[in-house]
Coordinates of C-alpha atoms in Angstrom, one line a residue:
X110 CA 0.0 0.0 0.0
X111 CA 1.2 3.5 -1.1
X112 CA 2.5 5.6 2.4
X113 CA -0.6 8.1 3.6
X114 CA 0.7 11.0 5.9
X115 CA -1.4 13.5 7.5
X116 CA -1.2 17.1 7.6
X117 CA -2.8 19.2 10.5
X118 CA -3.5 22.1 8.2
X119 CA -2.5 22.7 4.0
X120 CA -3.4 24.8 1.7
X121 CA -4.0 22.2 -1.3
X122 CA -3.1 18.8 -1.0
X123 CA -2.2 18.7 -4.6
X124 CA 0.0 21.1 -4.0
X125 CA 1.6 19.8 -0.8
X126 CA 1.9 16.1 -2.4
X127 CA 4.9 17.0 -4.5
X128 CA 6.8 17.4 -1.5
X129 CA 6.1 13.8 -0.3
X130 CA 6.6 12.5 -3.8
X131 CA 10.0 14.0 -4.0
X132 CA 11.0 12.6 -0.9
X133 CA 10.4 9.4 -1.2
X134 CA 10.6 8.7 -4.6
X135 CA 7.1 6.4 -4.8
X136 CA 3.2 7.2 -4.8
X137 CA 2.3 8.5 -1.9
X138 CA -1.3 10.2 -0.5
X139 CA -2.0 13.0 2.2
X140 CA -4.8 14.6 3.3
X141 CA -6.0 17.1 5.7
X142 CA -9.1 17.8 7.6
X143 CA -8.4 21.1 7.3
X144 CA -7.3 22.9 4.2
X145 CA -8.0 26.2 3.2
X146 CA -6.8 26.8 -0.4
X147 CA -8.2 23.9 -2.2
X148 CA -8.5 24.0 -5.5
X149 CA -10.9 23.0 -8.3
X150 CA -11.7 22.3 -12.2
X151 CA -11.0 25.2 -14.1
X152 CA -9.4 27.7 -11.1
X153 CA -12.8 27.1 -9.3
X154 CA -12.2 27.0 -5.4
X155 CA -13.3 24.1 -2.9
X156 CA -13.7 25.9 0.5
X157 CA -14.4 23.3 3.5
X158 CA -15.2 23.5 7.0
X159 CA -12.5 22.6 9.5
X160 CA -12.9 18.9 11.1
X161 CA -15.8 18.6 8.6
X162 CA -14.6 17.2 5.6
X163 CA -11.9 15.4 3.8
X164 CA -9.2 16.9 1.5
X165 CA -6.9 13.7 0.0
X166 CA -4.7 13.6 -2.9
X167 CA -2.5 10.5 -4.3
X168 CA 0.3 10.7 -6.9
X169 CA 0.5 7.6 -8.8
X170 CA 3.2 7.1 -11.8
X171 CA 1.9 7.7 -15.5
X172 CA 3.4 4.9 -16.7
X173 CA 1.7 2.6 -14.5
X174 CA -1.4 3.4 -16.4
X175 CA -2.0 2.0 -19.9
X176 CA -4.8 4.4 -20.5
X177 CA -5.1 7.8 -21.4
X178 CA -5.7 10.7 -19.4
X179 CA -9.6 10.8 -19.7
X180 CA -9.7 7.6 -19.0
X181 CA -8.2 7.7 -15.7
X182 CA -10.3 10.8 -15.0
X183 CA -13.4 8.3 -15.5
X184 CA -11.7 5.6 -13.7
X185 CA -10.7 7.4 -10.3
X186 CA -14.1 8.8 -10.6
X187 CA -15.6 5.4 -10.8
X188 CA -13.3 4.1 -7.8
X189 CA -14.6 7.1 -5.6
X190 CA -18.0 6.3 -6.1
X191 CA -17.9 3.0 -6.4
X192 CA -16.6 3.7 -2.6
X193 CA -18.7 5.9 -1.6
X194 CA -22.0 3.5 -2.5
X195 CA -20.4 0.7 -0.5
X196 CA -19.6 2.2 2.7
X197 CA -23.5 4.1 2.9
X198 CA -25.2 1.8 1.0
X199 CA -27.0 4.3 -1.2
X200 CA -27.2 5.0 -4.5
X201 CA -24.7 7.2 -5.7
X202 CA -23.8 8.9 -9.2
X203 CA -21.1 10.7 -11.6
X204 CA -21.5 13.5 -12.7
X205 CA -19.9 14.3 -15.9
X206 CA -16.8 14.5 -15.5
X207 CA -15.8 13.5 -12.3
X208 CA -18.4 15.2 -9.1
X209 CA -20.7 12.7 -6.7
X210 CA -23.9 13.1 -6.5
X211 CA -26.0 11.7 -4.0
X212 CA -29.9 12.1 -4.2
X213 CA -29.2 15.0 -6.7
X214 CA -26.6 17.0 -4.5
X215 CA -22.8 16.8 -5.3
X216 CA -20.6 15.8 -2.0
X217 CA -17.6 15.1 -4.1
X218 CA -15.4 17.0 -6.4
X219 CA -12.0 15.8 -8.3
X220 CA -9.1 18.2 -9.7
X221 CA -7.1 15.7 -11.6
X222 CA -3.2 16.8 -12.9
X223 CA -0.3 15.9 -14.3
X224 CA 3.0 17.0 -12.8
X225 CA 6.6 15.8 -13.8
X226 CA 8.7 15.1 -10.1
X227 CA 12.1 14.0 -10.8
X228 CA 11.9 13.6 -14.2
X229 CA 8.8 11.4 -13.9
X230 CA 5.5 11.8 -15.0
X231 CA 3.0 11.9 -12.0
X232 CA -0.9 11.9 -11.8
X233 CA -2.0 13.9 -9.1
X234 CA -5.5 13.1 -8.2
X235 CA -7.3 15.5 -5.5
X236 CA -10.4 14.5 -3.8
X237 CA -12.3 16.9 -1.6
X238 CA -15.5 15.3 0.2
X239 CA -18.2 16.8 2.5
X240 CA -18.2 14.2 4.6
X241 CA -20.0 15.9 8.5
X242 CA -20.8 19.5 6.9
X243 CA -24.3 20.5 7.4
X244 CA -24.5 24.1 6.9
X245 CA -24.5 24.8 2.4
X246 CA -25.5 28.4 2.9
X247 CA -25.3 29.7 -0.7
X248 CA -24.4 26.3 -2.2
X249 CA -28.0 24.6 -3.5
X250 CA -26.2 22.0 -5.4
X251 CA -23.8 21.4 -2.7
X252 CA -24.4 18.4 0.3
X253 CA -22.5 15.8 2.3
X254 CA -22.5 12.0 3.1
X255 CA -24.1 13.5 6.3
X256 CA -26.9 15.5 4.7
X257 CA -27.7 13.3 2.1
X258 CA -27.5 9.7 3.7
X259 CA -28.3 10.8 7.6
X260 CA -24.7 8.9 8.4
X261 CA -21.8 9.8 10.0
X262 CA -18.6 8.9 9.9
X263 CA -15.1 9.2 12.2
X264 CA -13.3 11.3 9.8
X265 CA -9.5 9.4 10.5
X266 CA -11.5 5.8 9.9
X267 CA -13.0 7.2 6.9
X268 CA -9.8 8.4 5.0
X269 CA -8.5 4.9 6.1
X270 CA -10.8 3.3 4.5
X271 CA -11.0 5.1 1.4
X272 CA -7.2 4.9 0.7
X273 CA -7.3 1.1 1.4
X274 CA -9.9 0.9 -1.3
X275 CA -7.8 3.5 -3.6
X276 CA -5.1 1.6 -3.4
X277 CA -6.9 -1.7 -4.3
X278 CA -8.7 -0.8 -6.9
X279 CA -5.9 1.0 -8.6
X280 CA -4.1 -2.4 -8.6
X281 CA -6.6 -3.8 -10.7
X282 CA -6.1 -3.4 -14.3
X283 CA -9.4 -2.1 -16.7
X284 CA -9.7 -2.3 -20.3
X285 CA -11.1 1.2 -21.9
X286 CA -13.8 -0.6 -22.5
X287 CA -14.7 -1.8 -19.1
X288 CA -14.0 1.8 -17.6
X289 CA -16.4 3.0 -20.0
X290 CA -19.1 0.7 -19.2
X291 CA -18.9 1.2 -15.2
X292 CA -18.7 4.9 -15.8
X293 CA -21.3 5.4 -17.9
X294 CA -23.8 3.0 -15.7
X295 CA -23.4 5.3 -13.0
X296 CA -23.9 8.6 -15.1
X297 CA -26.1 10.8 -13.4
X298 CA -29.1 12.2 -15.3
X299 CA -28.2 9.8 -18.2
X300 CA -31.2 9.2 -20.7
X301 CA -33.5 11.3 -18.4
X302 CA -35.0 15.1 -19.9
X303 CA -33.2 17.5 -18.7
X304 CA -32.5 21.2 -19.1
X305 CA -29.0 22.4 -20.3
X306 CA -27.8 26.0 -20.8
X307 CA -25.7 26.7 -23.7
X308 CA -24.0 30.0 -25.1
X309 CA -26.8 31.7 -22.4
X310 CA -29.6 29.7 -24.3
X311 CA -31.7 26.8 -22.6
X312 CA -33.2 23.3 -24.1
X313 CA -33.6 20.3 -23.3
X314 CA -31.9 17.5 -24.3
X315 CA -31.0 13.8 -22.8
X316 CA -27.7 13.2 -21.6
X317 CA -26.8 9.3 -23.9
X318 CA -23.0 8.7 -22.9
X319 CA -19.5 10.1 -22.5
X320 CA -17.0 8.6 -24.6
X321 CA -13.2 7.6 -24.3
X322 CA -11.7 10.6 -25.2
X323 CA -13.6 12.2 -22.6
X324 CA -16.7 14.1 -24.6
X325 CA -20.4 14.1 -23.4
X326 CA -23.2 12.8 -25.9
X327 CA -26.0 14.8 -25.6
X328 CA -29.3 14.6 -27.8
X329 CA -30.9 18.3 -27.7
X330 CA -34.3 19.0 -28.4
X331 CA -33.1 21.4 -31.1
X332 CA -29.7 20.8 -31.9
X333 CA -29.5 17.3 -32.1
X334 CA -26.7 14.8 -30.7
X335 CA -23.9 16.8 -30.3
X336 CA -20.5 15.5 -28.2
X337 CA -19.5 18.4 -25.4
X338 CA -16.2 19.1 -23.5
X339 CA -16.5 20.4 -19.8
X340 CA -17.1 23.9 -19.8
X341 CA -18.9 23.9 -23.0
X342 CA -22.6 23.4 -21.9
X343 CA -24.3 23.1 -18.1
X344 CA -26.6 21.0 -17.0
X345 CA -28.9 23.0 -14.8
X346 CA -30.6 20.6 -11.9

């Protein structure tokens, strides 16, 4: 199993990882129950509460990986929830590209990168989870494990048991296809109407799959089926 070391208090645990990886040459995972710079998708922000919620990151070699980059996305997405669903024993979704959603409120969000340490190629993957938060004061879309699924959870066994299942699962090799398949099972809103919001205009449209290169099918009610990369259209919900 790849080291896990705590930090009392970071700013982002993607940044503060490179430090670990440099040190001791291997994969390696940190988190914090308190960080206070963490960072999104897109230089969107992830503010948490202290002793509230999770911050973890894990840096795992490139070339361990057989698979492209929006296929690990998918795949570390897929691990998370697939986690997730276990340990509460709910229903739990993606949604495209990487957030959990549980009963329609995301609890999870993902920054994925690539950094070069030492001359090798790196995938930092930074998880932030809501796991004890109850107050989402100007945050509708926003919830926790302990909002949405009335459990809750000792924050140090928690992270314990979802880097035990991390570094399980990433042991086990996927095909493409098979990461396709068990992300796009889980795809939340997938082949429902819904409403999406595109260049400030609105329509709906049913979301049908996202493919290996990372693109979102969606069939619009006026535009037809059209592939999508983040950013590029919202699904309002």
């Amino acid at each position: 199993m790849f080291p896990l070391f705590y930090l009392e208090k970071c700013s982002s645990t993607n940044d503060e990882i490179l430090y670990f990886v440099k040190e001791n040459r291997l994969p390696s995972a940190i988190y914090t129950f308190n960080q206070i710079n963490g960072r999104g998708q897109y230089g969107n922000t992830w503010k948490t509460n202290k002793d509230r919620n999770l911050a973890y990151s894990i840096a795992l070699k490139v070339r361990d990986f057989q698979i492209s980059g929006s296929l690990f996305n998918f795949r570390t997405a897929s691990i998370l929830r697939d986690f997730i669903a276990k340990l509460t024993k709910n229903s739990v979704e993606t949604k495209w590209p990487n957030d959990i959603i549980i009963n329609g409120k995301k609890v999870s969000g993902m920054l994925i990168e690539k950094q070069k340490i030492d001359g090798e190629d790196y995938y930092i993957a930074g998880i932030g989870i809501n796991v004890l938060q109850t107050d989402f004061s100007g945050l509708p879309k926003a919830g926790s494990i302990l909002t949405q699924t009335q459990q809750r959870f000792d924050l140090e066994d928690f992270t314990a048991k979802l880097h035990t299942h991390f570094c399980a699962s990433f042991q086990n090799e996927l095909s493409a296809e098979d990461i396709l398949e068990d992300f796009n099972e889980n795809l939340f809103r997938k082949n429902q109407i819904s409403v999406f919001e595109r260049n400030g205009v609105r329509q709906n449209g049913i979301i049908k799959y996202a493919d290996e290169n990372g693109f979102l099918w969606i069939e619009l009610e006026k535009d037809g089926l059209q592939k999508f990369n983040n950013k590029e259209i919202e699904l309002l919900y």
